[in-house]
Amino acid sequence: MIAAIALLSASLSLVGCGVASRMGQQVDGSWAGDMLFSDSPQMNVAIEADEAVNPDPMGQPLSVVLRIYQLRELQGFAQASMDQLWSDDEQVLADGMVSRREVTVLPDESVEDSAKLSPQAQYVGVAAFFRNPAGGSWRVAFDADAIRDDGILWSSDGVRLRLEGDRIEVVEGADLQVTSGAMGH
């Protein structure tokens, strides 16, 4: 009887290992995998564009390119003009840039972007490259530690942004207000 119980226990252990392995493969790269198995926090950026975003001279809406930067320091991002970031962000941000992702958002579309948040990143900056930015509201920045700490079980809810006309607005998250400084475009 004891031998049968030992054999049954060993069999169930082996089956359990196989199930756990397959489960790990199925959730790897998903929100569940990141929440349960990842030791690196995720940076989630949700972007929603209105139907009249980035209008051309005739008033027709156009897509908007956004760049999502992980930054060691904020000064270069805060002081750069839109043209400088668009044409030569690697030079302008130099060693302050950890990584860059680019997302294109169409009018009346919602996009979610997820990436690992580097331990080197102190800030997350988002620049929206509009045809005619309204009053300097083309970029926002967030404290990376707030993103790391904002979530359940090490998975951040991230930030939510809305693109309205020629403006980027923060719906969820604490903007560090980097709209002053060199805002030329």
Steps between C-alpha positions, in 0.01 A plus 500: 500500500780742590677415172179579305462837674867582434459406131181711473673798667799474268271480194297804608821696564625429149163592347495819708845599371383454142186705558696777671749505214224525236319764706819704521540479121138606444515807722853606407479848346139552606371727776449190718856384442637843577292529814580153634848414374685817398756661725513809273211744517303576187454847362147521360396803295139519378431764236161609374462741206188702430339505156644844413860443612791673326298686234658601169436849352167376359392372843543132412631288789837332462693234687741600778841347563588467869837411643514345843836553664651336806738759642781514757453875536230744397693814407568418132140395440363809677726744315486353148279649234258280310719525188809396695329193643348407164817530295780411741374367833803272548735800485273730704427250777845337478581287805173608663301267273467137607262395221247628249183347359290649222124467464271639230143578603222554246206736553228351724726208593626360830842340532671332794876467510683282751870457561729397782588798715879508524651521849716784359195711410425782743236662275265415216447772239237495226525738203208535256611639164204712387495715185429812712534437875267715707677707762785261568279207600679244287695316770448360847732332748453265793711381792601141423483405869134605510434269205691218669302541823159557339340162458399170644759226546787690336306575181439868440174635372724749322382825350203595282528780247247669275580678175249777431550724199864609532541427871611210717318469833563275797191300599675278756844551650685798649654725232825664613405816305796533263311733266717803580836562338593474133175420329581592143387270222 
